[in-house]
Tab-separated table of C-alpha atoms (C1' of nucleotides) in Angstrom:
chain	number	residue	atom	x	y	z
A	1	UNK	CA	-98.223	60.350	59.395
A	2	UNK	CA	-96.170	59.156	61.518
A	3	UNK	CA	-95.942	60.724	65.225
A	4	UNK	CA	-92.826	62.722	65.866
A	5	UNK	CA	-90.855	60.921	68.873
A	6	UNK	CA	-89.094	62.477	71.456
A	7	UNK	CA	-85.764	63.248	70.263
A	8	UNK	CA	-82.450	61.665	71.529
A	9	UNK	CA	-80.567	62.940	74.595
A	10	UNK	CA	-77.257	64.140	73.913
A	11	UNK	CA	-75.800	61.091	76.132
A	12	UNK	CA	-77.862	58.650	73.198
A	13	UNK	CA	-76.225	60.851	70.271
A	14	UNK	CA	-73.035	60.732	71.968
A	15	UNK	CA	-72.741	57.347	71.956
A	16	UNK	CA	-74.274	56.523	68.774
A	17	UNK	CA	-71.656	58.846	66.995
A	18	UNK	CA	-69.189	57.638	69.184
A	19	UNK	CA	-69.975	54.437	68.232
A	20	UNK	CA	-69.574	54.736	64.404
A	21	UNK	CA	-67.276	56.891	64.789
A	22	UNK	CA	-65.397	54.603	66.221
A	23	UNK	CA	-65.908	51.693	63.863
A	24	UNK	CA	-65.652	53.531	60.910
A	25	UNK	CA	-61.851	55.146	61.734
A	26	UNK	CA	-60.971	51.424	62.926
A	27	UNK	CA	-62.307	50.232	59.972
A	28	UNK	CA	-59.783	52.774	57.530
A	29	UNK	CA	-57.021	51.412	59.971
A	30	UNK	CA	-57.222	47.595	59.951
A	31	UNK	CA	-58.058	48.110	56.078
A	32	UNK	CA	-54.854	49.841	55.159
A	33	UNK	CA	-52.986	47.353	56.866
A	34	UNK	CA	-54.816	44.495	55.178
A	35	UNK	CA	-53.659	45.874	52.107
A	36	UNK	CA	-50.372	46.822	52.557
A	37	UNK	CA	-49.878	43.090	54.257
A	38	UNK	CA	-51.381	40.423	52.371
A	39	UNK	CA	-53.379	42.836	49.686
A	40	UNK	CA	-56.792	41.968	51.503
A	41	UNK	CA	-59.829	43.742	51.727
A	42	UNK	CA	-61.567	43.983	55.450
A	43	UNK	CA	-64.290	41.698	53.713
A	44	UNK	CA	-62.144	39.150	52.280
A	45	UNK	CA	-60.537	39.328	55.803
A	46	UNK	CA	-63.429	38.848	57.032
A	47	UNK	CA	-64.292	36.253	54.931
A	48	UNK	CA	-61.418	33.921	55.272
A	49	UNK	CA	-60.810	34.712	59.254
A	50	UNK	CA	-64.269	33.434	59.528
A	51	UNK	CA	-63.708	30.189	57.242
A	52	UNK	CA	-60.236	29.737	58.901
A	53	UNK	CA	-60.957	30.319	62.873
A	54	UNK	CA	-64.306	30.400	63.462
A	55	UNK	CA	-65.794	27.445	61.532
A	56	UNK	CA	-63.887	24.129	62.851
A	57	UNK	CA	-64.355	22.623	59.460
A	58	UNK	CA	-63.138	25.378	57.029
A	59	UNK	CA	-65.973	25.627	54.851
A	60	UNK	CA	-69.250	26.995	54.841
A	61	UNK	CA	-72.036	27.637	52.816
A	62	UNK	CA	-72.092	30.991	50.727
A	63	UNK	CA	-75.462	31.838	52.518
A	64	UNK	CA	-73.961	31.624	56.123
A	65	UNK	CA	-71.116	33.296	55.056
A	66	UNK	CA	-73.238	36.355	53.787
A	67	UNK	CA	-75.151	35.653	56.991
A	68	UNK	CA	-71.997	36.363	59.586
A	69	UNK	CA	-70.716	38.733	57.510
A	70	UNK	CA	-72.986	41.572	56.856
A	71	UNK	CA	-72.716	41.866	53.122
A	72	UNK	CA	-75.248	41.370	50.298
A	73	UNK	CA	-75.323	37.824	48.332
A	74	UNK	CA	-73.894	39.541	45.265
A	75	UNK	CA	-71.577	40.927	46.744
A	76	UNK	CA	-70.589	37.859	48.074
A	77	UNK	CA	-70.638	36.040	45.228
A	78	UNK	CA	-67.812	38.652	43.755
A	79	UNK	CA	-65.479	38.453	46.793
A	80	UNK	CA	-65.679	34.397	46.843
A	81	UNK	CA	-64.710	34.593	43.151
A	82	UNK	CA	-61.581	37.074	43.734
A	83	UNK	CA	-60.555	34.610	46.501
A	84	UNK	CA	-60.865	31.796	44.660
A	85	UNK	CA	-59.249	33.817	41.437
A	86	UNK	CA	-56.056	34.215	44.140
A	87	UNK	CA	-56.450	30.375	45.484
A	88	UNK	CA	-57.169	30.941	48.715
A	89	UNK	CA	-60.573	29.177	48.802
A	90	UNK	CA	-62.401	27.097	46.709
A	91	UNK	CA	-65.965	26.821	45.664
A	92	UNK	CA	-67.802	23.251	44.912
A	93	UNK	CA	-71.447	22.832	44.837
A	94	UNK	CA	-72.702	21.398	48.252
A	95	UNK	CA	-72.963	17.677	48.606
A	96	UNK	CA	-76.465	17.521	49.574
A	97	UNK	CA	-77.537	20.422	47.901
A	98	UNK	CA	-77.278	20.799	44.401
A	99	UNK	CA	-77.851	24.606	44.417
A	100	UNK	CA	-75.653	25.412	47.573
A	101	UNK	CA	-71.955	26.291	46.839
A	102	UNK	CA	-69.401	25.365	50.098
A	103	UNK	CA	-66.781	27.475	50.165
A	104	UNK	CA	-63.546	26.320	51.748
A	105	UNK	CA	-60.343	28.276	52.710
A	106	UNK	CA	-57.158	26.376	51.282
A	107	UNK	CA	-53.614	25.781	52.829
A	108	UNK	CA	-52.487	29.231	50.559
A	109	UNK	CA	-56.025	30.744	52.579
A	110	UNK	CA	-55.110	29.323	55.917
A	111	UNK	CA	-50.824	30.814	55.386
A	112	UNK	CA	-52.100	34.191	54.060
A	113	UNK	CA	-54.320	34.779	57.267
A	114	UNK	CA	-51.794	33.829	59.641
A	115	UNK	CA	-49.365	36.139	57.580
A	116	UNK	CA	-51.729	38.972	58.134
A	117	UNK	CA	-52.853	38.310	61.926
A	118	UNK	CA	-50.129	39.483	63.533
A	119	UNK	CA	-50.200	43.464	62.015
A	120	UNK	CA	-54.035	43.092	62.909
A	121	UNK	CA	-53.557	42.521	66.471
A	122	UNK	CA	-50.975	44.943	66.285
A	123	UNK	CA	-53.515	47.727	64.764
A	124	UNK	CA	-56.228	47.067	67.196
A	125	UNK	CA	-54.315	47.175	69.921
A	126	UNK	CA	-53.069	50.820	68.971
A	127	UNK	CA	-55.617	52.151	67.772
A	128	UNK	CA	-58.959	50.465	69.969
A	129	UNK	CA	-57.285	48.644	73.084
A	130	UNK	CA	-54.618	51.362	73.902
A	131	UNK	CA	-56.610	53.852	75.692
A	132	UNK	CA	-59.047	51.038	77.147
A	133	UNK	CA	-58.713	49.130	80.782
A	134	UNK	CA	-58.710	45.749	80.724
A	135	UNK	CA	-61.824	46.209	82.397
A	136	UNK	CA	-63.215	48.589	79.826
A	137	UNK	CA	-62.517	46.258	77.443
A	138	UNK	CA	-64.869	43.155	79.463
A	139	UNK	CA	-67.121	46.171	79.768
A	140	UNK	CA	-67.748	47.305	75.835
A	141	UNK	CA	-67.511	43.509	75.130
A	142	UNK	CA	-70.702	43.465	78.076
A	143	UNK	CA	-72.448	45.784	76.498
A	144	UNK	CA	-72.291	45.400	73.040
A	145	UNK	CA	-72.833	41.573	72.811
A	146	UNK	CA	-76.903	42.239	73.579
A	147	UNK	CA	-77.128	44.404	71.179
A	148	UNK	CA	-75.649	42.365	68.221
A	149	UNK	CA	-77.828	39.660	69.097
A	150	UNK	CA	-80.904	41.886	69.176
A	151	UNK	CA	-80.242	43.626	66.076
A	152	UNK	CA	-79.309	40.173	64.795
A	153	UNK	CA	-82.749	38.783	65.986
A	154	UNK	CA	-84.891	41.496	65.268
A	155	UNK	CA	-85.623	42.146	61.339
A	156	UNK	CA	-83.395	45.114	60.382
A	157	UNK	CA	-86.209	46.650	58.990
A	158	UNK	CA	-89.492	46.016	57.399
A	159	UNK	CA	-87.600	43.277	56.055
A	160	UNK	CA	-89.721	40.622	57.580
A	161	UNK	CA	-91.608	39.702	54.458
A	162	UNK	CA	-95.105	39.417	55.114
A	163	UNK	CA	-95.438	35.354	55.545
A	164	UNK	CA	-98.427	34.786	53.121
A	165	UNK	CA	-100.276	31.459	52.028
B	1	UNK	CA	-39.992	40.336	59.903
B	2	UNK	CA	-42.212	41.360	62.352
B	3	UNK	CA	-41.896	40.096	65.551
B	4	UNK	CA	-45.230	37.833	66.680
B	5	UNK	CA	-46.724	40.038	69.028
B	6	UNK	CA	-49.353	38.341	72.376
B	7	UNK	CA	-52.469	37.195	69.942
B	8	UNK	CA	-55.525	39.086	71.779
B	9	UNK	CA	-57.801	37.200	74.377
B	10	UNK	CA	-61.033	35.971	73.620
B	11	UNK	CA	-62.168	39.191	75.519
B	12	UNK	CA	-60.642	41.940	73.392
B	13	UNK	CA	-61.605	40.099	70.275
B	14	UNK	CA	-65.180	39.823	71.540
B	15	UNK	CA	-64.972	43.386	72.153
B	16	UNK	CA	-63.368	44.240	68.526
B	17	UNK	CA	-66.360	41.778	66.832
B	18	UNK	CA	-69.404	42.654	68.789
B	19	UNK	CA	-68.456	47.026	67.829
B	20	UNK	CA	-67.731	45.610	64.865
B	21	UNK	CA	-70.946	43.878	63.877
B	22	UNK	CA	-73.449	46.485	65.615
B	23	UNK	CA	-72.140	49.164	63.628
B	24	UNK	CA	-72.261	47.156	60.786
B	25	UNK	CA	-75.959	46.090	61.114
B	26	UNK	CA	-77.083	49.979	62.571
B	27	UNK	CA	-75.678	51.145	59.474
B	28	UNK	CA	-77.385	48.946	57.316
B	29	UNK	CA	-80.769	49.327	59.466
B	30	UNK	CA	-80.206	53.635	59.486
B	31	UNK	CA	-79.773	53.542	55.435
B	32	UNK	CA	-82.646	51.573	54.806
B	33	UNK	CA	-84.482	53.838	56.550
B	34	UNK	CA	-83.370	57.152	55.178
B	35	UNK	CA	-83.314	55.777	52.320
B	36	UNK	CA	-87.220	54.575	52.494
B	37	UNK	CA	-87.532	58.459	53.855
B	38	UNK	CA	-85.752	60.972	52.346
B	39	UNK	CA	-83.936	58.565	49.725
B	40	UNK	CA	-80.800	59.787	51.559
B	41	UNK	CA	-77.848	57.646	51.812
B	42	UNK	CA	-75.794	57.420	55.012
B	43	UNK	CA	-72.861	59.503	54.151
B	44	UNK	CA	-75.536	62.576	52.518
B	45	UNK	CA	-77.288	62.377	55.723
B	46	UNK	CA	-74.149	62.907	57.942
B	47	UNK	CA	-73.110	65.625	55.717
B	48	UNK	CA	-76.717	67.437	55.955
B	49	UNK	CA	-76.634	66.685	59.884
B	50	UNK	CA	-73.457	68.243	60.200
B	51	UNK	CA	-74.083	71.372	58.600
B	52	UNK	CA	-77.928	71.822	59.972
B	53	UNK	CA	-77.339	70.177	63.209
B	54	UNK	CA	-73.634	70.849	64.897
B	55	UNK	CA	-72.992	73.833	62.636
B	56	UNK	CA	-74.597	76.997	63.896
B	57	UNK	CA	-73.872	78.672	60.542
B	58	UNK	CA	-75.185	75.948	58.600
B	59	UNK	CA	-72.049	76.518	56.504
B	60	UNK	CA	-68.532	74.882	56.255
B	61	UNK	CA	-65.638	73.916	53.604
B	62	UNK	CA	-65.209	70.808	51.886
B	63	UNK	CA	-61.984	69.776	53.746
B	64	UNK	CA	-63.455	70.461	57.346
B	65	UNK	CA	-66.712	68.557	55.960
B	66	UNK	CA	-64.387	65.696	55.213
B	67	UNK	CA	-62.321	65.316	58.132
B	68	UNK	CA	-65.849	65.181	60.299
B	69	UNK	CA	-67.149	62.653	58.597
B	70	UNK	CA	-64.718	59.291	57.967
B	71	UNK	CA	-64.999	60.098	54.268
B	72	UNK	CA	-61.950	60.693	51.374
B	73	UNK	CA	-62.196	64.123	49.921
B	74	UNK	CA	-63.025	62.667	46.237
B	75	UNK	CA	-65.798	61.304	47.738
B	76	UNK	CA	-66.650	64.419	49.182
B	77	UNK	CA	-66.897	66.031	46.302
B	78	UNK	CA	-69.148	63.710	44.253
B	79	UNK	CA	-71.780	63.349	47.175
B	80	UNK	CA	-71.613	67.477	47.228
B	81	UNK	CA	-72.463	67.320	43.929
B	82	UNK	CA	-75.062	65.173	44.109
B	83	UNK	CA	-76.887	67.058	47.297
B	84	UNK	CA	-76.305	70.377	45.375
B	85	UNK	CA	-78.319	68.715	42.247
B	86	UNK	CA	-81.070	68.047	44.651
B	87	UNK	CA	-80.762	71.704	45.845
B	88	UNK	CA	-80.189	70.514	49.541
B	89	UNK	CA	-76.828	72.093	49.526
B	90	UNK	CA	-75.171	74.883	47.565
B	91	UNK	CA	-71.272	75.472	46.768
B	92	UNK	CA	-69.697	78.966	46.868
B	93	UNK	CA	-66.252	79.581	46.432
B	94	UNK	CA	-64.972	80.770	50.088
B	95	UNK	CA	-64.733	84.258	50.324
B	96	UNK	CA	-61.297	84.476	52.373
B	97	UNK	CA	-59.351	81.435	50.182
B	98	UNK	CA	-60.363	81.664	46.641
B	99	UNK	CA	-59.300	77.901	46.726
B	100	UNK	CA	-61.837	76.459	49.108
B	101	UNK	CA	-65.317	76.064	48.820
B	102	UNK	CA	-68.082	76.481	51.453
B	103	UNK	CA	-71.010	74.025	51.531
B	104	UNK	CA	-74.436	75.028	53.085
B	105	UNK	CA	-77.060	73.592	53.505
B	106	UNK	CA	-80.447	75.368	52.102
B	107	UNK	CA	-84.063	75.564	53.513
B	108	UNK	CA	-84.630	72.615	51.082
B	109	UNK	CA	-82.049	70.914	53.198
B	110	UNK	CA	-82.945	71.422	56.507
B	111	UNK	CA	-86.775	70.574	55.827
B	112	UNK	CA	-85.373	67.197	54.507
B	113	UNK	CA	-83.404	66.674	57.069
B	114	UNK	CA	-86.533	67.499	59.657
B	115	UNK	CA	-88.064	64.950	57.557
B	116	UNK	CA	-86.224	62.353	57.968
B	117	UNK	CA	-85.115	62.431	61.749
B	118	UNK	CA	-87.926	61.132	63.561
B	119	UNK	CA	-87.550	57.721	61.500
B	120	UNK	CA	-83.969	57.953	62.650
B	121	UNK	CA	-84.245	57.923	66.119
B	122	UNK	CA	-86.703	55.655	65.808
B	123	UNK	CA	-84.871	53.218	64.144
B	124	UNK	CA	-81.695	54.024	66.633
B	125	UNK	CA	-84.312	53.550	69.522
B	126	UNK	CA	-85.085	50.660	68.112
B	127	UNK	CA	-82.045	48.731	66.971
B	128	UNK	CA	-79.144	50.017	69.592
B	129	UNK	CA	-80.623	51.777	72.470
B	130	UNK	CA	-83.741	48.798	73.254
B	131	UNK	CA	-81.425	46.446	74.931
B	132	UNK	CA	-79.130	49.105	77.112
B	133	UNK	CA	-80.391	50.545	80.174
B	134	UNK	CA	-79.950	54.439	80.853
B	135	UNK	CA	-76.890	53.832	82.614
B	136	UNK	CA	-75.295	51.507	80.150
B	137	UNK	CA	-75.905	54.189	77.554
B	138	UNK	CA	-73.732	56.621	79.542
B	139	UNK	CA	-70.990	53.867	79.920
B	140	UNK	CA	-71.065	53.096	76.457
B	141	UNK	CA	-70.516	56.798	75.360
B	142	UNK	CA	-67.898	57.279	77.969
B	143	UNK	CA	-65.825	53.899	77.206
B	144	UNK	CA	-65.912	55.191	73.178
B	145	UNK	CA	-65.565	58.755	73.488
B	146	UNK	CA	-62.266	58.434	74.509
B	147	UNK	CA	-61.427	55.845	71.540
B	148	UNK	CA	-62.415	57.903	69.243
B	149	UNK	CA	-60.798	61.031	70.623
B	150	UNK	CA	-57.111	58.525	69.777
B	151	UNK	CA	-58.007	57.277	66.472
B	152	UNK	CA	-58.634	61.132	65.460
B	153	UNK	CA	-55.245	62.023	67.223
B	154	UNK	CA	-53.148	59.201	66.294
B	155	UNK	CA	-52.194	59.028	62.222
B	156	UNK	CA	-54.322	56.872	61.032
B	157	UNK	CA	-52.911	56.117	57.977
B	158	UNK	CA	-49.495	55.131	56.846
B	159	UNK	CA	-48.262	58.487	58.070
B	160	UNK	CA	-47.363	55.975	60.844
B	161	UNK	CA	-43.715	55.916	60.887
B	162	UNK	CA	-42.096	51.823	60.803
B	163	UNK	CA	-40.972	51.433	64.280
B	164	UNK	CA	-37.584	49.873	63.625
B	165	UNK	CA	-36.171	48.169	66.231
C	1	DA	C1'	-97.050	13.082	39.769
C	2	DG	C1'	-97.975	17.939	38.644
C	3	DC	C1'	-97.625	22.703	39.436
C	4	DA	C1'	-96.594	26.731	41.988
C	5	DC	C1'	-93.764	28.645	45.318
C	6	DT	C1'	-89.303	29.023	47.672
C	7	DT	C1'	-84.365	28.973	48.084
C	8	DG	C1'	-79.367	29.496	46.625
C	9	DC	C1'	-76.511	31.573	43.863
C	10	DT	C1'	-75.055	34.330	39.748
C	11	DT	C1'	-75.386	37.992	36.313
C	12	DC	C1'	-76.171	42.608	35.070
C	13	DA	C1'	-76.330	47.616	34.965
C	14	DA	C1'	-76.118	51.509	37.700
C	15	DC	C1'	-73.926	53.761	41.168
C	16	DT	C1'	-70.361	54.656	44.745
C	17	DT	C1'	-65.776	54.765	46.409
C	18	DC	C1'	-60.986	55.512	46.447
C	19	DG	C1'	-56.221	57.101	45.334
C	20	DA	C1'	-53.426	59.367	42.109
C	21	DA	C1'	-52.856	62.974	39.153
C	22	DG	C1'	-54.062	67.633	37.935
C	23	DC	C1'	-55.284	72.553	38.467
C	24	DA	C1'	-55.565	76.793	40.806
C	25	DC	C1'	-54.684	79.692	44.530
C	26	DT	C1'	-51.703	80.803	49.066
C	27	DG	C1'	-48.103	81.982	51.599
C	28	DC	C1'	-43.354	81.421	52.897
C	29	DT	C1'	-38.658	82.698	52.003
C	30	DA	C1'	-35.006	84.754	50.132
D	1	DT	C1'	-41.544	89.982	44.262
D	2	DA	C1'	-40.314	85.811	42.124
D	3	DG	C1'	-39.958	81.209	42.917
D	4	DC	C1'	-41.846	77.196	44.925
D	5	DA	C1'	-43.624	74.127	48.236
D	6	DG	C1'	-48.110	73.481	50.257
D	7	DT	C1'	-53.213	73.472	50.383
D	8	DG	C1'	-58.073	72.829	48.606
D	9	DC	C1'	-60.730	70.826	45.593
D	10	DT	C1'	-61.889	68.288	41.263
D	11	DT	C1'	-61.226	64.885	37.617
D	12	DC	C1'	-60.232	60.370	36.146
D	13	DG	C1'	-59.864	55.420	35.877
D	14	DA	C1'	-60.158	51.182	38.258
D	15	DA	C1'	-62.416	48.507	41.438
D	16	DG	C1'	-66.138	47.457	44.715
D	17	DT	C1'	-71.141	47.298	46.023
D	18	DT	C1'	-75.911	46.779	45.437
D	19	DG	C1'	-80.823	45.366	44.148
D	20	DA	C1'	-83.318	43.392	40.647
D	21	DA	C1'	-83.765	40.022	37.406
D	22	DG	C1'	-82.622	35.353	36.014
D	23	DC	C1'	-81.700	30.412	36.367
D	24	DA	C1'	-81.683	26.077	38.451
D	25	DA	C1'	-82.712	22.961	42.158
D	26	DG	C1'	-85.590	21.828	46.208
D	27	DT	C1'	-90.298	21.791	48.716
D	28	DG	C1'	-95.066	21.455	49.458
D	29	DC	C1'	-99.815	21.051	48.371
D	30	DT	C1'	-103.321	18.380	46.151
DNA sequence: AGCACTTGCTTCAACTTCGAAGCACTGCTA
DNA sequence: TAGCAGTGCTTCGAAGTTGAAGCAAGTGCT
């Protein structure tokens, strides 16, 4: 039985519903205009902004992708296939690794996300940045940062499987 | 063609990725749990919190349900069904708009829902609120709360009219 | 080398989600 | 008070998401 905790203060449920709140509403926003630009789920956004800006190479293994992205492997594995289905990545198995697949954004992948770029800046800076200070903005960057890497750190959950031998 | 608007700085997109990926992850984390607990999913446990929680009636319609929570109203409607299967909820035609229908939430509900919290905050206490000081907390909630408060104001969806220039 | 465990990805079935279309009731307007 | 646009919810079909099971390739222990 587990002992009941003190409940949250109404400044801790604030700002947890603020907080999805938040993300969920931006979320609907920057997915409609995926859509309506380059037909492009937030994922698959996701997916190729990631392959295409963040990694200096443009490819990456499906496992880091699912890593960065928070999304299950299956999942993955459906999204990679619709983007390859559309040619705007490919999938070969890894050079090293005969199980791995390295997924790589093509030229079509790397022209479709700078199509769609420009209405995403546009949405988040209506609908996030607009009513935020320049220093509210270094501020929510400040204090969110920590917590992504703690929550990335720290097992979600039970999830640590118990290390047995 | 639309015009190339200023890309965002590294700040702002720090900002958008970091509330981004925490409410990502704290999602994932939360359903897990209520999932382990009350074999809730997220969206049935905002719905029960909103009516036994912020409701003092314990009783509203569908379309006030769905505006609260970020949530299309088909959606709505199957999750309804689903929490009135498990008798957590019940569905009565409203008595002033023979069109509407008003959910609330039954003993059954509310003991669930006292059944499940503790884990919640736990798992909130946990995940989000571990690395942020008292006062950060407060700064987080006030730098969101007015976000929010413009997403919910501003059309959201394409109800926003083309600026033409 | 041999055998069991682990890892990387895919497949599968069940479930969830969404928008569009549909149905029923309201309320405005002439 | 009849007509009709609007509102509230549900149904339906298509698509997305997930965990579990499955397969194949690597790793480690002896």
């Amino acid at each position: 039985m587990p002992d009941t905790p003190e409940p949250l203060d109404a400044v801790q449920l604030g700002a947890y519903f603020a907080l999805m709140d938040v993300a969920g509403l931006l979320r609907h926003a920057v997915e409609q205009q995926l859509r309506e630009a380059g037909d492009l789920s937030y994922v698959q956004f996701q997916l190729l902004a990631r392959l295409g800006l963040d990694s200096p190479t443009g490819r990456e293994r499906m496992t880091d992708l699912a890593d960065g992205v928070v999304y299950s492997r299956s999942g993955l594995t459906y999204q990679a296939g619709l983007l390859e289905k559309a040619g705007l990545v490919t999938r070969t198995p890894s050079a090293d690794d005969e199980r791995g697949v390295t997924v790589a954004i093509t030229d079509a992948g790397r022209a479709l996300l700078a199509k769609v770029l420009p209405g995403h800046t546009e949405v988040l800076r209506h609908q996030l940045f607009a009513p935020l200070s320049r220093r509210d903005t270094e501020a929510l960057a400040e204090l969110l940062s920590p917590v992504r890497d703690h929550m990335r750190s720290a097992p979600p959950r039970s999830a640590a499987p118990r290390r047995r031998r």
